[in-house]
XYZ file of C-alpha atoms in Angstrom:
695
model
C 38.809 21.974 -49.459
C 42.407 21.013 -49.699
C 43.451 24.321 -48.763
C 41.232 24.559 -45.755
C 42.252 20.756 -44.608
C 45.771 21.670 -45.016
C 45.238 25.013 -43.127
C 43.402 23.062 -40.320
C 46.076 20.580 -40.120
C 48.564 23.124 -39.628
C 46.624 24.890 -36.829
C 46.208 21.710 -35.036
C 49.912 21.021 -35.314
C 50.705 24.599 -33.862
C 48.176 24.080 -31.295
C 49.941 20.693 -30.202
C 53.536 22.480 -30.401
C 52.155 25.076 -27.989
C 50.576 22.697 -25.664
C 53.605 20.472 -25.543
C 55.894 23.607 -24.917
C 53.549 24.530 -22.183
C 53.600 21.018 -20.395
C 57.618 20.622 -20.835
C 59.694 21.758 -18.390
C 61.318 24.986 -18.931
C 65.170 25.052 -19.927
C 65.656 27.402 -16.725
C 67.741 26.195 -13.981
C 65.390 24.792 -11.212
C 64.755 22.170 -9.098
C 63.446 19.144 -10.892
C 62.631 16.503 -8.109
C 62.086 16.489 -4.243
C 62.125 13.417 -2.380
C 60.745 13.529 1.196
C 62.419 10.787 3.112
C 60.952 11.701 6.668
C 58.182 13.642 7.569
C 56.699 14.036 11.220
C 56.189 15.985 14.427
C 58.884 18.397 15.472
C 59.853 19.613 18.842
C 58.471 16.725 20.451
C 54.781 18.079 19.267
C 54.974 21.264 21.393
C 52.290 23.847 20.645
C 53.351 27.347 20.066
C 50.784 29.932 21.070
C 48.917 31.436 18.132
C 51.275 29.256 15.562
C 50.500 25.868 16.854
C 52.702 22.797 16.395
C 55.700 22.202 13.965
C 56.657 19.412 11.259
C 59.888 18.277 10.307
C 60.717 17.301 6.756
C 63.958 15.929 5.586
C 64.884 14.757 2.175
C 66.636 15.016 -0.973
C 66.115 17.551 -3.969
C 67.633 17.304 -7.472
C 68.176 20.422 -9.759
C 69.707 21.248 -13.129
C 71.437 24.395 -14.757
C 72.084 25.435 -18.397
C 75.894 25.765 -18.484
C 75.308 28.589 -21.295
C 72.917 30.458 -19.384
C 74.199 34.077 -18.327
C 72.981 33.074 -15.058
C 75.606 29.858 -14.474
C 78.149 30.359 -16.903
C 80.367 32.172 -14.911
C 80.621 28.683 -12.741
C 84.258 27.517 -13.366
C 84.418 24.183 -15.373
C 80.654 23.868 -15.741
C 81.064 23.857 -19.455
C 83.253 20.499 -18.826
C 80.535 19.034 -16.799
C 78.360 16.225 -17.995
C 75.135 16.890 -19.375
C 71.782 15.247 -19.526
C 69.336 14.914 -22.539
C 68.082 18.451 -22.054
C 71.748 19.881 -21.957
C 71.640 20.595 -18.477
C 74.045 19.632 -15.846
C 72.518 18.052 -12.611
C 73.019 18.033 -8.976
C 71.435 16.871 -5.853
C 71.572 17.789 -1.992
C 69.982 17.030 1.406
C 67.388 19.543 2.616
C 65.902 19.817 6.235
C 62.786 21.928 7.011
C 60.947 22.931 10.089
C 57.539 24.329 9.407
C 54.254 25.187 11.096
C 51.965 22.389 10.498
C 49.349 24.983 9.575
C 51.127 27.417 7.478
C 48.472 29.749 7.508
C 49.294 30.117 11.161
C 52.914 30.993 10.330
C 54.395 34.286 9.685
C 55.250 33.495 5.955
C 58.905 33.976 6.548
C 61.982 31.667 6.159
C 65.130 31.689 7.925
C 67.634 29.924 5.497
C 70.829 28.751 6.711
C 73.425 27.441 4.361
C 75.152 24.901 6.744
C 78.798 25.464 7.797
C 80.650 22.340 6.281
C 77.469 20.425 6.462
C 76.608 21.251 10.045
C 73.618 23.581 11.510
C 74.984 26.396 13.551
C 72.075 28.301 14.110
C 71.487 26.723 17.815
C 72.798 29.405 19.895
C 71.089 32.123 17.800
C 67.963 30.021 18.304
C 68.151 29.241 21.947
C 68.282 25.694 21.289
C 70.586 22.920 22.030
C 71.883 22.868 18.590
C 73.211 20.049 16.499
C 71.987 18.854 13.006
C 68.501 17.910 14.390
C 67.145 21.193 15.853
C 63.664 19.533 16.352
C 64.744 17.338 18.962
C 65.686 20.303 21.452
C 64.890 19.857 24.859
C 63.897 23.534 25.340
C 61.331 24.020 22.534
C 59.408 26.797 24.348
C 62.306 28.527 24.781
C 63.336 29.056 21.156
C 63.542 32.482 19.296
C 62.166 31.429 15.732
C 59.346 28.865 16.126
C 56.992 30.973 18.599
C 57.243 33.629 15.911
C 55.955 31.521 13.430
C 59.221 31.354 11.012
C 59.967 28.210 8.689
C 63.632 27.048 9.090
C 65.179 25.993 5.942
C 68.776 24.209 5.395
C 70.476 22.607 2.414
C 73.750 21.231 1.041
C 76.023 23.443 -0.954
C 79.316 22.584 -0.065
C 81.157 18.970 -1.567
C 83.794 19.128 1.158
C 81.123 18.415 3.851
C 81.410 14.826 2.426
C 78.704 12.547 0.942
C 77.253 10.887 4.147
C 74.454 12.692 6.068
C 73.932 9.844 8.558
C 74.345 12.302 11.215
C 72.177 14.916 9.736
C 74.944 16.709 7.845
C 73.825 18.265 4.745
C 75.612 17.343 1.563
C 75.613 17.807 -1.902
C 76.607 15.682 -4.946
C 78.141 17.508 -7.719
C 79.700 16.488 -11.227
C 83.185 15.784 -11.866
C 84.334 17.852 -14.827
C 86.262 16.216 -17.560
C 88.245 16.824 -20.760
C 85.919 17.135 -23.889
C 87.281 13.569 -24.905
C 86.178 12.240 -21.437
C 89.473 11.931 -20.100
C 90.253 13.237 -16.572
C 91.265 16.768 -16.014
C 94.574 17.038 -13.959
C 96.208 20.130 -12.434
C 97.769 21.583 -9.345
C 96.643 21.168 -6.005
C 97.958 22.420 -2.521
C 97.280 21.215 1.021
C 98.057 23.086 4.051
C 98.458 20.523 6.668
C 98.481 21.280 10.587
C 97.907 18.330 12.999
C 96.228 19.023 16.315
C 97.890 15.767 17.944
C 101.310 13.805 17.472
C 99.391 10.443 16.789
C 98.198 11.128 12.983
C 100.009 9.056 10.681
C 98.086 9.874 7.346
C 96.467 12.962 5.648
C 93.496 13.144 3.408
C 93.705 14.884 0.345
C 90.965 16.872 -1.033
C 91.554 15.736 -4.620
C 92.746 12.189 -5.721
C 96.570 12.258 -6.862
C 96.963 11.778 -10.768
C 99.505 9.386 -9.952
C 100.414 7.712 -6.962
C 103.718 6.242 -8.434
C 105.064 9.795 -10.101
C 106.213 11.753 -7.287
C 108.337 14.147 -9.387
C 105.703 16.971 -9.395
C 104.856 16.645 -5.720
C 106.507 18.192 -2.823
C 106.045 18.333 0.996
C 107.529 20.890 3.359
C 107.478 21.596 7.032
C 108.273 24.233 9.299
C 107.224 24.802 12.983
C 106.446 28.609 12.889
C 104.886 30.806 9.798
C 107.945 32.863 9.605
C 110.411 29.995 9.431
C 111.976 28.932 6.119
C 110.154 25.688 4.794
C 112.161 22.609 4.724
C 111.683 20.071 1.925
C 110.757 16.365 3.013
C 112.807 14.275 0.813
C 110.946 11.991 -1.550
C 112.034 9.394 0.810
C 110.437 10.631 3.670
C 106.877 10.598 2.654
C 104.732 8.211 0.117
C 101.037 8.121 -1.130
C 99.141 5.535 0.674
C 96.655 5.427 -2.151
C 95.047 8.136 -4.487
C 93.563 10.147 -1.648
C 96.227 9.786 1.278
C 99.662 10.485 2.153
C 101.899 9.410 4.812
C 105.068 10.165 6.411
C 108.118 7.194 6.374
C 109.289 5.024 7.672
C 105.440 3.729 8.320
C 103.905 4.730 11.762
C 105.637 8.061 11.578
C 103.498 10.504 13.209
C 103.035 14.353 11.816
C 104.480 16.523 14.420
C 101.552 18.440 16.335
C 101.267 22.026 15.234
C 103.911 22.000 12.630
C 103.277 23.497 9.399
C 103.122 21.142 6.246
C 102.509 21.856 2.780
C 101.727 19.611 0.053
C 101.735 20.600 -3.899
C 100.806 17.739 -6.096
C 98.975 17.031 -9.186
C 95.555 16.270 -8.732
C 92.569 14.821 -10.999
C 88.851 14.917 -11.124
C 87.699 18.272 -9.919
C 84.134 18.685 -8.763
C 82.255 21.895 -10.113
C 82.077 23.547 -6.750
C 80.629 26.842 -8.177
C 77.304 24.840 -8.537
C 76.795 25.085 -4.913
C 75.719 28.737 -4.946
C 73.159 27.718 -7.942
C 71.866 25.127 -5.699
C 71.094 27.632 -2.999
C 69.636 30.222 -5.433
C 67.360 27.612 -7.363
C 66.292 25.620 -3.956
C 65.257 28.991 -2.051
C 63.555 30.143 -5.317
C 61.574 26.776 -5.972
C 60.482 27.090 -2.271
C 59.049 30.625 -2.780
C 57.745 30.579 -6.155
C 56.971 26.860 -7.485
C 53.911 24.851 -6.656
C 55.368 21.474 -7.627
C 58.506 19.674 -8.754
C 58.338 18.491 -12.434
C 56.922 15.244 -11.330
C 54.130 16.879 -9.422
C 55.229 16.558 -6.024
C 54.115 19.616 -4.304
C 56.302 22.215 -2.715
C 55.895 21.887 0.809
C 55.941 25.760 1.035
C 53.703 26.427 -2.084
C 51.973 29.786 -1.886
C 53.322 30.789 1.704
C 56.803 32.542 1.459
C 56.659 36.267 1.545
C 60.183 36.830 2.877
C 63.583 34.764 3.115
C 66.044 35.814 5.390
C 69.374 34.287 5.865
C 71.384 33.323 8.909
C 74.985 32.250 8.665
C 77.941 31.801 11.147
C 81.321 32.139 9.475
C 82.314 29.984 6.337
C 78.693 30.190 4.734
C 78.664 33.827 5.077
C 81.645 34.038 2.906
C 79.722 31.880 0.620
C 76.860 34.517 0.546
C 79.669 37.324 -0.098
C 80.568 35.415 -3.359
C 76.839 34.805 -4.030
C 76.271 38.440 -4.025
C 79.372 39.058 -6.084
C 78.532 36.671 -8.844
C 74.741 38.148 -9.031
C 73.200 34.768 -7.607
C 70.600 36.717 -5.787
C 68.488 36.897 -8.950
C 66.819 33.582 -9.953
C 66.729 33.032 -13.887
C 63.171 34.589 -13.835
C 64.833 37.918 -12.679
C 63.349 37.364 -9.065
C 65.056 38.261 -5.887
C 65.903 35.231 -3.907
C 66.869 36.529 -0.434
C 65.379 39.494 1.253
C 67.748 40.040 3.485
C 71.088 38.509 4.972
C 72.088 38.228 8.665
C 76.078 37.776 8.493
C 77.826 36.862 11.530
C 81.578 36.556 11.574
C 82.184 36.646 7.651
C 83.412 39.880 7.197
C 85.192 40.914 3.999
C 86.476 37.734 2.712
C 84.992 35.585 -0.209
C 85.244 31.757 -0.219
C 87.757 29.269 -1.932
C 84.810 27.922 -3.851
C 84.535 28.862 -7.639
C 88.040 27.937 -8.936
C 89.128 24.278 -10.082
C 90.248 22.199 -7.398
C 88.966 24.669 -4.599
C 88.531 23.838 -1.113
C 85.513 25.722 0.265
C 86.337 24.120 3.780
C 89.363 26.550 4.159
C 89.724 29.652 5.955
C 92.811 31.696 6.017
C 94.025 33.265 9.553
C 97.276 34.366 10.783
C 99.036 30.851 10.616
C 96.347 28.960 9.338
C 95.183 27.727 5.806
C 97.502 30.091 3.809
C 97.801 30.690 0.009
C 94.060 29.923 -0.671
C 92.075 32.381 -2.737
C 89.700 33.845 -0.475
C 90.797 37.402 0.366
C 90.313 38.821 -3.383
C 89.198 42.259 -4.411
C 86.506 43.246 -4.245
C 86.260 43.530 -0.457
C 83.454 45.918 -0.060
C 80.051 45.797 -1.362
C 80.382 49.278 -2.802
C 82.206 49.501 -6.426
C 85.415 51.293 -6.372
C 88.699 51.271 -8.464
C 91.490 49.508 -6.613
C 95.064 50.795 -7.599
C 96.751 47.676 -6.344
C 95.058 45.230 -8.650
C 93.882 47.463 -11.279
C 90.463 46.201 -11.035
C 87.127 47.960 -10.701
C 84.100 46.297 -9.202
C 81.840 45.963 -5.814
C 80.220 42.783 -4.580
C 76.738 44.408 -5.292
C 77.415 45.400 -8.830
C 75.344 42.759 -10.546
C 71.978 43.058 -8.266
C 72.083 46.938 -8.297
C 71.662 46.648 -11.868
C 68.608 44.489 -11.765
C 66.977 45.566 -8.399
C 67.594 42.217 -6.496
C 69.919 43.198 -3.884
C 69.256 41.799 -0.447
C 69.552 44.106 2.549
C 72.419 43.061 4.768
C 73.373 42.938 8.410
C 77.024 42.548 8.387
C 78.147 41.491 11.991
C 81.554 40.367 12.864
C 83.892 40.235 15.858
C 87.228 41.939 16.633
C 89.114 38.920 15.490
C 87.952 39.327 11.653
C 90.213 42.499 11.966
C 93.014 40.960 13.299
C 93.152 37.802 11.279
C 91.004 38.611 8.264
C 91.520 42.229 7.298
C 87.952 43.039 7.954
C 88.787 46.717 7.654
C 88.922 46.424 3.936
C 85.181 46.029 4.235
C 84.660 49.643 4.976
C 87.905 51.385 3.901
C 89.244 52.042 0.539
C 91.752 49.370 -0.534
C 94.449 52.083 0.295
C 93.741 52.324 3.768
C 93.217 56.125 3.476
C 89.652 56.762 3.971
C 86.351 55.505 5.444
C 83.743 54.358 3.240
C 80.228 55.773 3.615
C 77.595 53.114 4.527
C 75.421 51.986 1.393
C 71.884 52.327 1.678
C 71.353 48.382 1.555
C 73.911 47.461 4.550
C 74.859 48.071 8.144
C 77.678 47.004 9.891
C 78.226 46.116 13.627
C 81.569 45.348 15.093
C 80.838 43.059 18.243
C 83.417 44.814 20.350
C 86.341 42.617 22.162
C 84.713 39.198 20.733
C 86.615 36.394 19.414
C 85.622 34.434 16.135
C 82.614 32.635 17.933
C 82.460 32.032 21.677
C 85.028 30.569 23.894
C 84.533 29.052 27.346
C 86.551 31.326 29.320
C 87.670 28.505 31.282
C 90.494 26.833 29.372
C 93.544 27.886 27.196
C 93.826 25.555 24.580
C 96.823 26.247 22.302
C 96.654 29.630 23.538
C 98.583 31.662 26.040
C 95.446 33.094 27.791
C 91.837 31.807 28.812
C 89.530 31.673 25.608
C 87.008 34.621 25.275
C 83.570 33.719 26.343
C 81.612 36.722 25.150
C 78.541 35.509 23.294
C 76.890 37.981 20.836
C 73.782 35.688 19.995
C 71.410 38.052 21.851
C 72.611 40.954 19.802
C 72.207 38.848 16.452
C 68.443 37.979 17.577
C 67.634 41.738 18.088
C 69.345 42.777 14.722
C 67.504 39.881 13.264
C 64.435 41.281 14.074
C 65.352 44.530 12.639
C 66.377 43.149 9.609
C 62.753 41.694 9.094
C 61.394 45.027 10.022
C 63.511 46.709 7.586
C 62.613 44.535 4.568
C 58.851 44.018 5.347
C 58.143 47.397 6.630
C 60.738 49.978 5.711
C 61.743 50.639 9.304
C 65.556 51.799 9.276
C 67.468 49.359 11.592
C 70.182 50.630 14.238
C 73.053 52.616 12.707
C 76.275 50.879 11.857
C 78.945 50.668 14.780
C 82.197 49.870 13.569
C 85.646 51.512 14.114
C 86.596 54.589 11.608
C 89.454 56.504 10.850
C 87.335 59.629 11.316
C 86.930 59.325 15.018
C 90.279 57.552 15.696
C 89.105 54.058 16.641
C 90.427 52.309 13.409
C 94.248 52.225 14.058
C 97.522 50.339 13.208
C 98.216 47.120 15.140
C 101.259 47.974 17.385
C 100.663 48.816 20.894
C 101.320 52.395 21.098
C 98.697 53.031 18.280
C 96.130 50.601 19.645
C 96.615 51.853 23.402
C 96.296 48.455 24.547
C 97.742 48.375 28.261
C 100.973 46.607 29.499
C 99.205 43.753 31.509
C 101.585 41.516 33.546
C 101.996 37.898 31.978
C 100.500 39.058 28.873
C 102.400 39.022 25.461
C 101.660 41.736 22.907
C 103.324 41.401 19.734
C 100.861 43.339 17.392
C 100.688 40.022 15.007
C 98.073 40.535 12.393
C 97.474 38.917 9.200
C 98.684 40.664 6.207
C 96.380 40.855 2.883
C 98.651 40.385 0.183
C 97.726 40.680 -3.474
C 99.417 37.210 -3.948
C 101.138 36.265 -7.224
C 100.535 32.845 -8.228
C 101.975 33.396 -11.601
C 100.314 33.677 -15.102
C 98.444 30.402 -14.719
C 96.165 31.992 -11.962
C 94.934 35.671 -12.762
C 92.361 36.724 -10.554
C 90.102 36.847 -13.759
C 90.025 32.905 -13.891
C 86.899 33.546 -11.684
C 85.015 34.852 -14.658
C 86.615 32.642 -17.387
C 85.279 29.207 -18.323
C 87.116 26.772 -18.447
C 90.297 28.389 -16.662
C 93.689 27.492 -17.652
C 95.687 25.503 -15.164
C 98.959 24.228 -17.025
C 101.393 24.603 -14.368
C 101.600 24.201 -10.417
C 100.408 27.686 -9.475
C 100.798 27.220 -5.884
C 104.147 26.118 -5.757
C 106.246 28.924 -4.166
C 103.723 31.992 -4.887
C 105.734 35.450 -4.467
C 104.215 37.884 -1.927
C 102.455 40.750 -3.802
C 101.728 44.199 -2.920
C 99.959 44.782 0.644
C 96.533 46.046 1.242
C 96.758 48.116 4.467
C 94.413 46.941 7.149
C 93.697 48.078 10.496
C 92.354 46.953 14.033
C 89.994 48.533 16.640
C 91.459 50.890 19.133
C 91.074 49.932 22.447
C 90.414 51.900 25.923
C 92.657 51.858 29.134
C 91.362 48.421 30.261
C 92.184 46.720 26.517
C 88.693 46.634 25.446
C 87.640 47.844 22.184
C 86.272 51.411 22.067
C 84.017 51.257 18.828
C 81.256 48.767 18.167
C 78.307 47.143 19.966
C 79.438 46.260 23.398
C 77.738 43.563 25.056
C 77.021 44.088 28.997
C 80.111 42.338 30.007
C 82.165 44.840 28.045
C 80.012 47.843 29.150
C 80.284 46.862 32.686
C 83.652 44.688 32.447
C 85.295 42.558 35.009
C 87.954 41.596 32.561
C 89.725 42.500 29.351
C 88.519 40.896 26.395
C 90.113 40.742 23.084
C 89.649 39.458 19.618
C 93.195 38.325 19.113
C 95.307 35.678 20.764
C 98.835 33.950 20.635
C 99.970 30.593 20.801
C 101.505 29.212 23.837
C 105.192 28.071 23.646
C 104.447 24.400 23.679
C 101.885 24.866 20.578
C 104.415 26.710 18.437
C 103.895 30.357 19.888
C 103.991 33.198 19.589
C 102.413 32.584 16.307
C 98.961 33.616 16.385
C 96.050 31.420 17.727
C 93.665 31.715 14.643
C 90.254 32.465 15.626
C 90.689 32.815 19.563
C 90.455 35.628 21.906
C 91.234 36.208 25.320
C 89.807 36.875 28.579
C 92.316 38.493 31.158
C 90.377 39.026 34.400
C 90.990 42.223 36.700
C 92.498 41.879 40.034
C 89.860 41.707 42.778
C 91.221 44.202 44.920
C 93.513 47.342 44.753
C 96.016 45.683 46.969
C 96.272 42.759 44.346
C 96.196 44.990 41.525
C 99.236 46.948 43.103
C 101.179 43.976 44.006
C 101.110 42.701 40.512
C 101.574 45.898 38.635
C 98.419 45.790 36.806
C 97.635 49.139 35.272
C 93.924 48.089 35.078
C 91.488 49.247 37.955
C 90.569 46.316 40.122
C 86.808 45.428 40.479
C 86.849 46.633 44.142
C 87.914 50.072 42.926
C 85.438 49.897 39.823
C 82.205 48.876 41.732
C 82.909 49.359 45.445
C 79.733 46.847 46.115
C 77.741 44.009 44.756
C 74.707 46.243 44.559
C 76.547 49.051 42.549
C 77.777 46.724 39.730
C 74.094 45.104 39.629
C 72.991 48.751 38.928
C 75.466 49.263 36.210
C 74.734 46.148 34.386
C 70.961 46.529 34.525
C 71.518 50.134 33.178
C 73.429 48.786 30.360
C 71.125 46.106 29.643
C 68.364 48.819 29.447
C 70.271 51.054 27.143
C 70.853 48.086 24.725
C 67.133 47.328 24.734
C 66.181 50.985 23.973
C 68.757 51.091 21.120
C 67.294 47.936 19.504
C 70.558 45.935 20.040
C 68.905 43.715 22.669
C 65.233 42.054 22.979
C 63.698 42.745 26.088
C 62.964 39.034 26.294
C 66.916 38.318 26.543
C 67.269 41.069 29.045
C 66.690 38.990 32.348
C 69.037 36.053 31.019
C 71.813 38.869 30.256
C 71.101 40.500 33.666
C 71.897 37.074 35.508
C 74.470 35.495 33.218
C 77.480 37.789 34.249
C 76.812 37.612 38.116
C 78.907 34.554 38.726
C 81.888 36.026 37.257
C 81.669 39.228 39.197
C 81.118 36.946 42.459
C 84.299 35.158 41.230
C 86.178 38.383 40.942
C 85.377 39.180 44.451
C 82.381 41.067 44.846
C 79.636 39.269 46.739
C 75.915 40.047 47.717
C 75.282 41.266 51.480
C 73.783 37.578 52.203
C 76.747 35.878 50.744
C 79.251 38.294 52.887
C 77.236 37.837 56.030
C 77.322 34.013 55.514
C 81.216 34.346 54.775
C 81.435 36.364 58.332
C 79.304 33.436 60.040
């Protein structure tokens, strides 16, 4: 009897342990809690045919990860972050969701955007007014996504976006790493400072200074042009305002507008910024796979999501480059997170994120944010050996091993070739041969585009008018193609990029590019140089996979230029417009030269580069005007002869783009009419307008 009783008792204990194990939260990385702080009608209650009304959900989600898991231990300093009772590291972030009120009427697809510096950037892509509350758009029925039944999701990931979401900014709260004894971690930090005005008298540091009284490890320098030698500002010429601000002395002295200042100092209390990638992974995995959080609050998208696609603009595209490299597209259950990624103007760079004292808000260009670690090998998705660094790797190495790779639409502007080394995305690192497209990615240069869209009516700090080319209509068409590729297996349009093989990828000098000599337009061939920078023994690139990193000396203090990765730019036609790539109607039937590069005006420290800006250089209106100025480009009059002929060519160009799946038919009319004002301003008029002028 005693034996049976003890056996029964043991069996009951075992059953209880099993039940407790099943009821307890798993040790995996996960979203543990969601708090919906606001829920209500979206888009003013507009009803979309076949889909119905949408609702908006705003809230805060909390998550945790195991610092020892192989899915997370590559996050720098995670082993030095505080842990909860389960031994995990916690974080929380803001989220924003727009979803069909009746999910069964939606298309069971999510468009996810990790916001750019906390701000939602999909407005132009979605044909809305943009802003951080897109549910308030004034044109709900004209949207791209909602009429198709997409759910739209946004969440914070970038500590540099700040801590207040009062204006709808998506923020994230991350832990501060500390030494094992609980004391503050200190180490080198670096600030690249350029003020856009001559009235600013203080600068906010990214991390607090370890000391505001000991200036012996800090240094401030200044120069006017990027290639000028830096001049050290004496210790008596600057001071700490407090732990997070510096100022020039005497008090009230303003920083010189457009001058380059660099500040190195000893900082303290680094946040564990790489956790932002885990937050993106686990939030999307939760929405796709979970029914509820740990406390039973229902997942608002439970049992609905079949596909998740990203749309990003610039900075978060570089986030997702690193996201893929580190293997975050597999959740801890080994499931794929994103089915496809549409990357706009991210190209071959990663993000200054998974490093101690990193600053993910930075982006390096020809004279902007130099020395931050974003342009690191591997540049391409394909695995290769780099003779310059001696490393072997590719961005898709990890996901190829476990079949979790997302399909990718890599769309970028000509500006990325000039200021970001984008050619390394599709050439070997020695610049000797093209890479074949991998089966999971397509590449599209938006010919002659700048980084984003300029207004075409002002110069700002640049020598010429901004470049107004707008690539969002092509992005919409390629997003549809991405969905069809992932969900139906339909191959997307072929890549369109400059290549060595056809002579459209060339050196940056004017003879090689073929850029015309246009009166009043300066051409220097300025292009960012991609160095393998040598920061010293404390900063090996392998630090990105070592936990914790070694930072015992100011590695940002006077780094030496290392070996150069050869990079190249698109060749142009006789007008100065790019030959290769996807050409918008404005480039197929041009009234101007459009460039992805630009130079600063003399008053703004030119002719240094004008960062992300491009140029619009209008054609002469008539042959006589062209000859008088010495412009080698044909005038509008010589090209088209009549307004009707221009309309014919533009309509034909649009129809061709639609047939190639590079433009949606629903965007055709807008693209047809959008360019008419420029050609009228350029000198061609309709017969009716000419008759009115004659009267």
